[in-house]
PDB file of C-alpha atoms and ligand atoms in Angstrom:
ATOM      1  CA  MET A 489     -28.096  19.756   4.887  1.00 89.00           C
ATOM      2  CA  LYS A 490     -27.830  20.693   8.530  1.00 96.00           C
ATOM      3  CA  LEU A 491     -25.215  18.847  10.576  1.00 96.00           C
ATOM      4  CA  THR A 492     -27.769  18.452  13.349  1.00 96.00           C
ATOM      5  CA  ASP A 493     -29.896  16.378  10.937  1.00 95.00           C
ATOM      6  CA  ILE A 494     -27.132  13.827  10.405  1.00 95.00           C
ATOM      7  CA  ARG A 495     -27.871  10.902  12.673  1.00 93.00           C
ATOM      8  CA  ARG A 496     -28.706   7.221  12.483  1.00 93.00           C
ATOM      9  CA  ASP A 497     -30.048   4.579  14.776  1.00 93.00           C
ATOM     10  CA  TYR A 498     -27.918   1.605  15.745  1.00 95.00           C
ATOM     11  CA  THR A 499     -29.701  -1.608  14.997  1.00 92.00           C
ATOM     12  CA  LEU A 500     -27.153  -4.381  14.524  1.00 95.00           C
ATOM     13  CA  GLY A 501     -27.741  -5.840  17.953  1.00 88.00           C
ATOM     14  CA  GLY A 502     -26.660  -5.575  21.532  1.00 94.00           C
ATOM     15  CA  LEU A 503     -23.855  -6.825  23.679  1.00 97.00           C
ATOM     16  CA  ARG A 504     -24.764  -8.949  26.680  1.00 97.00           C
ATOM     17  CA  ARG A 505     -22.560  -9.900  29.600  1.00 97.00           C
ATOM     18  CA  LYS A 506     -23.135 -13.618  28.974  1.00 97.00           C
ATOM     19  CA  ASP A 507     -21.653 -13.251  25.498  1.00 95.00           C
ATOM     20  CA  LEU A 508     -18.421 -11.632  26.710  1.00 98.00           C
ATOM     21  CA  LYS A 509     -15.227 -13.639  26.916  1.00 97.00           C
ATOM     22  CA  SER A 510     -13.532 -13.556  30.309  1.00 96.00           C
ATOM     23  CA  ASN A 511     -10.254 -12.410  28.746  1.00 96.00           C
ATOM     24  CA  PRO A 512     -10.453  -9.071  26.900  1.00 97.00           C
ATOM     25  CA  VAL A 513      -7.745 -10.087  24.416  1.00 97.00           C
ATOM     26  CA  ASP A 514      -9.983 -12.982  23.319  1.00 98.00           C
ATOM     27  CA  GLN A 515     -12.926 -10.600  23.098  1.00 98.00           C
ATOM     28  CA  PHE A 516     -10.868  -8.125  21.055  1.00 98.00           C
ATOM     29  CA  ASN A 517      -9.624 -10.841  18.712  1.00 98.00           C
ATOM     30  CA  LEU A 518     -13.208 -11.963  18.086  1.00 98.00           C
ATOM     31  CA  TRP A 519     -14.281  -8.408  17.213  1.00 98.00           C
ATOM     32  CA  LEU A 520     -11.182  -7.844  15.076  1.00 98.00           C
ATOM     33  CA  GLU A 521     -11.901 -11.045  13.123  1.00 98.00           C
ATOM     34  CA  GLN A 522     -15.446  -9.811  12.566  1.00 98.00           C
ATOM     35  CA  ALA A 523     -14.129  -6.403  11.432  1.00 98.00           C
ATOM     36  CA  ILE A 524     -11.833  -8.145   8.932  1.00 98.00           C
ATOM     37  CA  GLU A 525     -14.652 -10.437   7.725  1.00 98.00           C
ATOM     38  CA  ALA A 526     -16.928  -7.413   7.278  1.00 98.00           C
ATOM     39  CA  GLN A 527     -14.218  -5.988   4.981  1.00 98.00           C
ATOM     40  CA  LEU A 528     -13.909  -2.747   6.897  1.00 97.00           C
ATOM     41  CA  THR A 529     -11.333  -0.380   5.440  1.00 97.00           C
ATOM     42  CA  ASP A 530      -8.139  -0.602   7.524  1.00 98.00           C
ATOM     43  CA  PRO A 531      -9.609  -2.843  10.253  1.00 98.00           C
ATOM     44  CA  THR A 532      -6.322  -2.699  12.194  1.00 98.00           C
ATOM     45  CA  ALA A 533      -6.149   1.108  12.129  1.00 98.00           C
ATOM     46  CA  MET A 534      -6.317   2.640  15.581  1.00 98.00           C
ATOM     47  CA  THR A 535      -6.193   6.192  16.823  1.00 98.00           C
ATOM     48  CA  VAL A 536      -3.346   6.593  19.288  1.00 99.00           C
ATOM     49  CA  ALA A 537      -3.463   9.404  21.834  1.00 99.00           C
ATOM     50  CA  THR A 538      -0.472  10.729  23.740  1.00 98.00           C
ATOM     51  CA  VAL A 539       0.038  13.929  25.720  1.00 98.00           C
ATOM     52  CA  ASP A 540       2.837  16.475  25.570  1.00 98.00           C
ATOM     53  CA  GLU A 541       4.637  17.943  28.566  1.00 97.00           C
ATOM     54  CA  ARG A 542       1.841  20.528  29.030  1.00 98.00           C
ATOM     55  CA  GLY A 543      -0.831  17.826  29.099  1.00 97.00           C
ATOM     56  CA  GLN A 544      -1.976  18.717  25.579  1.00 98.00           C
ATOM     57  CA  PRO A 545      -3.386  15.556  23.944  1.00 98.00           C
ATOM     58  CA  TYR A 546      -2.452  14.610  20.365  1.00 98.00           C
ATOM     59  CA  GLN A 547      -3.941  11.825  18.254  1.00 98.00           C
ATOM     60  CA  ARG A 548      -2.963  10.046  15.072  1.00 98.00           C
ATOM     61  CA  ILE A 549      -3.769   6.780  13.313  1.00 98.00           C
ATOM     62  CA  VAL A 550      -1.300   3.885  13.403  1.00 98.00           C
ATOM     63  CA  LEU A 551      -1.682   0.239  12.451  1.00 98.00           C
ATOM     64  CA  LEU A 552      -1.936  -2.536  15.022  1.00 98.00           C
ATOM     65  CA  LYS A 553       0.682  -5.147  14.151  1.00 98.00           C
ATOM     66  CA  SER A 554       0.186  -7.785  16.819  1.00 98.00           C
ATOM     67  CA  LEU A 555      -1.667  -8.487  20.028  1.00 98.00           C
ATOM     68  CA  ASP A 556      -1.364 -11.043  22.808  1.00 97.00           C
ATOM     69  CA  ASP A 557      -1.747 -11.152  26.584  1.00 94.00           C
ATOM     70  CA  ARG A 558       1.229  -8.785  26.897  1.00 96.00           C
ATOM     71  CA  GLY A 559      -0.534  -6.057  24.915  1.00 97.00           C
ATOM     72  CA  PHE A 560      -1.073  -4.196  21.631  1.00 98.00           C
ATOM     73  CA  VAL A 561       1.960  -3.638  19.357  1.00 98.00           C
ATOM     74  CA  PHE A 562       2.569  -0.846  16.829  1.00 98.00           C
ATOM     75  CA  TYR A 563       5.666   0.484  15.053  1.00 98.00           C
ATOM     76  CA  THR A 564       6.828   4.017  14.435  1.00 98.00           C
ATOM     77  CA  ASN A 565       9.755   6.428  14.329  1.00 98.00           C
ATOM     78  CA  LEU A 566      11.380   6.625  17.763  1.00 98.00           C
ATOM     79  CA  GLY A 567      12.159  10.329  17.259  1.00 97.00           C
ATOM     80  CA  SER A 568       8.591  11.223  16.229  1.00 98.00           C
ATOM     81  CA  ARG A 569       6.347  13.542  18.192  1.00 98.00           C
ATOM     82  CA  LYS A 570       4.451  10.593  19.712  1.00 98.00           C
ATOM     83  CA  ALA A 571       7.736   8.930  20.746  1.00 98.00           C
ATOM     84  CA  ILE A 572       8.919  12.145  22.419  1.00 98.00           C
ATOM     85  CA  HIS A 573       5.628  12.310  24.309  1.00 98.00           C
ATOM     86  CA  LEU A 574       5.968   8.671  25.408  1.00 98.00           C
ATOM     87  CA  GLN A 575       9.487   9.273  26.680  1.00 98.00           C
ATOM     88  CA  GLU A 576       8.077  11.781  29.199  1.00 98.00           C
ATOM     89  CA  ASN A 577       4.750  10.109  29.846  1.00 98.00           C
ATOM     90  CA  ASN A 578       4.190   6.528  28.761  1.00 98.00           C
ATOM     91  CA  ARG A 579       0.427   6.622  29.406  1.00 98.00           C
ATOM     92  CA  ILE A 580      -1.370   6.027  26.147  1.00 98.00           C
ATOM     93  CA  SER A 581      -4.848   5.516  24.760  1.00 98.00           C
ATOM     94  CA  LEU A 582      -5.849   3.485  21.687  1.00 99.00           C
ATOM     95  CA  HIS A 583      -9.164   3.676  19.890  1.00 99.00           C
ATOM     96  CA  PHE A 584     -10.641   1.460  17.172  1.00 98.00           C
ATOM     97  CA  PRO A 585     -13.591   3.085  15.336  1.00 98.00           C
ATOM     98  CA  TRP A 586     -15.484   0.245  13.669  1.00 98.00           C
ATOM     99  CA  HIS A 587     -18.458   2.339  12.481  1.00 96.00           C
ATOM    100  CA  LEU A 588     -19.846  -0.185  10.025  1.00 97.00           C
ATOM    101  CA  LEU A 589     -20.298  -2.696  12.846  1.00 98.00           C
ATOM    102  CA  GLU A 590     -21.605   0.042  15.175  1.00 98.00           C
ATOM    103  CA  ARG A 591     -18.715  -0.715  17.487  1.00 98.00           C
ATOM    104  CA  GLN A 592     -15.764   0.986  19.102  1.00 98.00           C
ATOM    105  CA  VAL A 593     -13.028  -0.298  21.388  1.00 98.00           C
ATOM    106  CA  HIS A 594     -11.093   1.974  23.717  1.00 98.00           C
ATOM    107  CA  VAL A 595      -7.881   0.913  25.461  1.00 98.00           C
ATOM    108  CA  THR A 596      -5.890   2.712  28.143  1.00 98.00           C
ATOM    109  CA  GLY A 597      -2.475   1.539  29.219  1.00 98.00           C
ATOM    110  CA  ILE A 598       1.261   1.925  29.419  1.00 98.00           C
ATOM    111  CA  ALA A 599       3.523   1.933  26.354  1.00 98.00           C
ATOM    112  CA  GLN A 600       6.831   0.088  26.573  1.00 98.00           C
ATOM    113  CA  LYS A 601       9.490  -0.023  23.872  1.00 98.00           C
ATOM    114  CA  LEU A 602      10.016  -3.366  22.139  1.00 98.00           C
ATOM    115  CA  THR A 603      13.418  -5.036  22.166  1.00 98.00           C
ATOM    116  CA  ALA A 604      15.852  -4.574  19.266  1.00 97.00           C
ATOM    117  CA  ALA A 605      15.277  -8.221  18.328  1.00 97.00           C
ATOM    118  CA  GLU A 606      11.503  -7.697  18.119  1.00 98.00           C
ATOM    119  CA  ASN A 607      11.995  -4.526  16.036  1.00 98.00           C
ATOM    120  CA  PHE A 608      14.402  -6.301  13.709  1.00 97.00           C
ATOM    121  CA  LYS A 609      12.035  -9.215  13.158  1.00 97.00           C
ATOM    122  CA  TYR A 610       9.246  -6.923  12.004  1.00 97.00           C
ATOM    123  CA  PHE A 611      11.467  -4.447  10.112  1.00 97.00           C
ATOM    124  CA  THR A 612      12.918  -7.174   7.908  1.00 96.00           C
ATOM    125  CA  SER A 613       9.418  -8.508   7.152  1.00 97.00           C
ATOM    126  CA  ARG A 614       8.340  -5.164   5.643  1.00 96.00           C
ATOM    127  CA  PRO A 615       8.456  -4.395   1.896  1.00 96.00           C
ATOM    128  CA  LYS A 616      11.763  -2.864   0.830  1.00 96.00           C
ATOM    129  CA  GLU A 617      10.115   0.473  -0.015  1.00 96.00           C
ATOM    130  CA  SER A 618       8.656   0.739   3.487  1.00 96.00           C
ATOM    131  CA  GLN A 619      12.070   0.027   4.978  1.00 97.00           C
ATOM    132  CA  LEU A 620      13.640   2.751   2.825  1.00 97.00           C
ATOM    133  CA  ALA A 621      10.870   5.227   3.658  1.00 97.00           C
ATOM    134  CA  ALA A 622      11.428   4.600   7.364  1.00 97.00           C
ATOM    135  CA  ILE A 623      15.061   5.606   6.928  1.00 97.00           C
ATOM    136  CA  ALA A 624      14.329   8.555   4.618  1.00 97.00           C
ATOM    137  CA  SER A 625      11.722  10.251   6.799  1.00 96.00           C
ATOM    138  CA  LYS A 626      12.681  12.004  10.010  1.00 96.00           C
ATOM    139  CA  GLN A 627       9.086  11.659  11.087  1.00 97.00           C
ATOM    140  CA  SER A 628       7.385  14.746  12.598  1.00 95.00           C
ATOM    141  CA  SER A 629      10.287  17.089  11.762  1.00 96.00           C
ATOM    142  CA  ARG A 630       9.593  20.201   9.660  1.00 96.00           C
ATOM    143  CA  ILE A 631      10.674  19.975   6.014  1.00 95.00           C
ATOM    144  CA  SER A 632      10.613  22.685   3.358  1.00 96.00           C
ATOM    145  CA  ALA A 633       9.593  20.612   0.328  1.00 96.00           C
ATOM    146  CA  ARG A 634       8.443  17.129  -0.700  1.00 97.00           C
ATOM    147  CA  GLY A 635      11.363  16.963  -3.146  1.00 97.00           C
ATOM    148  CA  ILE A 636      13.814  16.622  -0.247  1.00 96.00           C
ATOM    149  CA  LEU A 637      12.040  13.480   0.942  1.00 96.00           C
ATOM    150  CA  GLU A 638      11.818  12.000  -2.544  1.00 97.00           C
ATOM    151  CA  GLY A 639      15.491  12.801  -3.210  1.00 97.00           C
ATOM    152  CA  LYS A 640      16.509  11.044  -0.015  1.00 97.00           C
ATOM    153  CA  PHE A 641      14.353   8.030  -0.878  1.00 97.00           C
ATOM    154  CA  LEU A 642      15.912   7.677  -4.350  1.00 97.00           C
ATOM    155  CA  GLU A 643      19.402   8.103  -2.939  1.00 97.00           C
ATOM    156  CA  LEU A 644      18.761   5.289  -0.432  1.00 97.00           C
ATOM    157  CA  LYS A 645      17.159   3.110  -3.100  1.00 96.00           C
ATOM    158  CA  LYS A 646      20.361   3.343  -5.142  1.00 96.00           C
ATOM    159  CA  LYS A 647      22.608   2.829  -2.124  1.00 96.00           C
ATOM    160  CA  PHE A 648      20.766  -0.310  -1.028  1.00 95.00           C
ATOM    161  CA  SER A 649      19.875  -1.673  -4.453  1.00 95.00           C
ATOM    162  CA  GLU A 650      21.481  -4.946  -3.422  1.00 93.00           C
ATOM    163  CA  GLY A 651      21.576  -6.715  -0.095  1.00 89.00           C
ATOM    164  CA  GLU A 652      19.891  -6.104   3.220  1.00 93.00           C
ATOM    165  CA  ILE A 653      18.717  -2.672   4.332  1.00 96.00           C
ATOM    166  CA  PRO A 654      20.034  -1.923   7.834  1.00 96.00           C
ATOM    167  CA  MET A 655      17.367  -1.158  10.425  1.00 96.00           C
ATOM    168  CA  PRO A 656      17.783   2.438  11.600  1.00 97.00           C
ATOM    169  CA  SER A 657      18.280   2.911  15.347  1.00 96.00           C
ATOM    170  CA  PHE A 658      15.492   5.537  15.319  1.00 97.00           C
ATOM    171  CA  TRP A 659      12.799   3.099  14.246  1.00 98.00           C
ATOM    172  CA  GLY A 660      10.936   0.563  16.387  1.00 98.00           C
ATOM    173  CA  GLY A 661       7.809  -0.494  18.163  1.00 98.00           C
ATOM    174  CA  TYR A 662       5.853  -0.140  21.358  1.00 98.00           C
ATOM    175  CA  ARG A 663       3.769  -2.632  23.273  1.00 98.00           C
ATOM    176  CA  VAL A 664       0.783  -1.208  25.127  1.00 98.00           C
ATOM    177  CA  LYS A 665       0.104  -3.072  28.361  1.00 97.00           C
ATOM    178  CA  ILE A 666      -3.648  -2.947  28.902  1.00 97.00           C
ATOM    179  CA  GLU A 667      -4.937  -1.226  32.034  1.00 96.00           C
ATOM    180  CA  SER A 668      -8.505  -0.965  30.840  1.00 97.00           C
ATOM    181  CA  ILE A 669     -10.378  -1.898  27.701  1.00 98.00           C
ATOM    182  CA  GLU A 670     -13.914  -0.911  26.829  1.00 98.00           C
ATOM    183  CA  PHE A 671     -16.127  -2.590  24.244  1.00 98.00           C
ATOM    184  CA  TRP A 672     -18.974  -0.452  22.896  1.00 98.00           C
ATOM    185  CA  GLN A 673     -21.855  -1.684  20.787  1.00 98.00           C
ATOM    186  CA  GLY A 674     -24.447   0.756  19.474  1.00 97.00           C
ATOM    187  CA  GLY A 675     -28.022   0.160  20.618  1.00 96.00           C
ATOM    188  CA  ALA A 676     -31.490   1.282  19.542  1.00 93.00           C
ATOM    189  CA  ASN A 677     -32.696   4.624  20.910  1.00 94.00           C
ATOM    190  CA  ARG A 678     -29.154   5.561  21.974  1.00 94.00           C
ATOM    191  CA  LEU A 679     -29.244   2.840  24.653  1.00 95.00           C
ATOM    192  CA  HIS A 680     -25.815   1.530  23.764  1.00 97.00           C
ATOM    193  CA  ASP A 681     -24.005  -1.343  25.491  1.00 98.00           C
ATOM    194  CA  ARG A 682     -20.648  -0.678  27.101  1.00 98.00           C
ATOM    195  CA  PHE A 683     -18.450  -3.061  29.080  1.00 98.00           C
ATOM    196  CA  ILE A 684     -15.130  -2.138  30.622  1.00 98.00           C
ATOM    197  CA  TYR A 685     -12.473  -4.690  31.642  1.00 98.00           C
ATOM    198  CA  THR A 686      -9.925  -3.703  34.285  1.00 97.00           C
ATOM    199  CA  ALA A 687      -7.198  -5.840  35.829  1.00 86.00           C
ATOM    200  CA  GLU A 688      -5.293  -3.850  38.466  1.00 75.00           C
ATOM    201  CA  ASP A 689      -2.642  -6.535  38.993  1.00 70.00           C
ATOM    202  CA  LYS A 690      -5.216  -9.221  39.753  1.00 75.00           C
ATOM    203  CA  PRO A 691      -5.135 -12.432  37.768  1.00 81.00           C
ATOM    204  CA  GLU A 692      -8.828 -12.114  36.843  1.00 91.00           C
ATOM    205  CA  TRP A 693     -10.283  -9.250  34.839  1.00 96.00           C
ATOM    206  CA  ASP A 694     -13.167  -7.276  36.366  1.00 96.00           C
ATOM    207  CA  ILE A 695     -15.972  -6.637  33.902  1.00 97.00           C
ATOM    208  CA  GLU A 696     -18.429  -3.828  34.542  1.00 98.00           C
ATOM    209  CA  ARG A 697     -21.248  -2.388  32.480  1.00 98.00           C
ATOM    210  CA  LEU A 698     -21.130   1.361  31.851  1.00 98.00           C
ATOM    211  CA  ALA A 699     -24.079   3.628  31.187  1.00 98.00           C
ATOM    212  CA  PRO A 700     -24.218   4.793  27.583  1.00 98.00           C
TER     213      PRO A 700
HETATM  214  C1  FMN B 887      -4.257   4.457   7.897  1.00 63.44           C
HETATM  215  C2  FMN B 887      -2.986   5.047   8.492  1.00 63.44           C
HETATM  216  C3  FMN B 887      -2.040   4.206   9.026  1.00 63.44           C
HETATM  217  C4  FMN B 887      -0.871   4.710   9.596  1.00 63.44           C
HETATM  218  N1  FMN B 887      -0.004   3.850  10.181  1.00 63.44           N
HETATM  219  C5  FMN B 887       1.089   4.344  10.815  1.00 63.44           C
HETATM  220  C6  FMN B 887       1.968   3.461  11.543  1.00 63.44           C
HETATM  221  O1  FMN B 887       1.742   2.236  11.640  1.00 63.44           O
HETATM  222  N2  FMN B 887       3.047   4.008  12.144  1.00 63.44           N
HETATM  223  C7  FMN B 887       3.311   5.357  12.100  1.00 63.44           C
HETATM  224  O2  FMN B 887       4.323   5.783  12.655  1.00 63.44           O
HETATM  225  N3  FMN B 887       2.498   6.203  11.447  1.00 63.44           N
HETATM  226  C8  FMN B 887       1.395   5.737  10.803  1.00 63.44           C
HETATM  227  N4  FMN B 887       0.543   6.606  10.144  1.00 63.44           N
HETATM  228  C9  FMN B 887       0.874   8.055  10.155  1.00 63.44           C
HETATM  229  C10 FMN B 887       0.457   8.660  11.504  1.00 63.44           C
HETATM  230  O3  FMN B 887      -0.947   8.897  11.498  1.00 63.44           O
HETATM  231  C11 FMN B 887       1.190   9.969  11.868  1.00 63.44           C
HETATM  232  O4  FMN B 887       1.018  10.932  10.852  1.00 63.44           O
HETATM  233  C12 FMN B 887       2.682   9.759  12.113  1.00 63.44           C
HETATM  234  O5  FMN B 887       2.935   8.598  12.873  1.00 63.44           O
HETATM  235  C13 FMN B 887       3.296  10.960  12.828  1.00 63.44           C
HETATM  236  O6  FMN B 887       2.641  11.186  14.062  1.00 63.44           O
HETATM  237  P1  FMN B 887       3.280  12.108  15.207  1.00 63.44           P
HETATM  238  O7  FMN B 887       3.924  13.296  14.517  1.00 63.44           O
HETATM  239  O8  FMN B 887       2.142  12.513  16.075  1.00 63.44           O
HETATM  240  O9  FMN B 887       4.310  11.289  15.941  1.00 63.44           O
HETATM  241  C14 FMN B 887      -0.639   6.130   9.588  1.00 63.44           C
HETATM  242  C15 FMN B 887      -1.605   6.972   9.052  1.00 63.44           C
HETATM  243  C16 FMN B 887      -2.763   6.441   8.517  1.00 63.44           C
HETATM  244  C17 FMN B 887      -3.815   7.391   7.988  1.00 63.44           C
END
């Protein structure tokens, strides 16, 4: 099988300006609902891109945990590689690859740390094991063996076998304020539909069609 032979046509249907909601958060929520209904694997999974101090981009998948007019929220380790990048440069890009629906959504924006109260609210809603894992893993640091991680996890499990698990200060979330958001729908003969919303501090969103 040659890689150049792997291709498919996109036939599920187009995206027309008249069908777009005026607010991109409403449009996103509609597509997310459809992704959930279509039983996509990890419908809330998004690729998050950040850049290091040399301008080198890095990407990784994280889960979207909430969204409203203020932006997209995800949680992570505040000492992780991505968090170090964001400390220097809070410009970020999010990407949702909804292949089965022949769709993708691309967001650009600014990441801002959530408040301690917001972090706490979500941390305490997580399963106990996830809370313990967040404490046990110094995310993105080099470790010599898996056993170290597992040992730490078991030690914490014993220590906090009863009562609340304290939220570590190195764990929390970011909210991505949207600067632009593009909705892409695959089209027949590679004539895909793309619409980009931009706000630029105006109350109304501009919506423009992009060439595929
Ligand atoms: C489906 C999936 C969901 C993930 N969700 C998260 C998440 O919500 N938060 C997180 O910090 N890492 C999550 N990860 C792990 C990240 O992809 C990544 O390995 C980790 O955040 C470290 O990234 P960094 O070293 O670039 O900071 C997820 C990975 C996968 C495959």
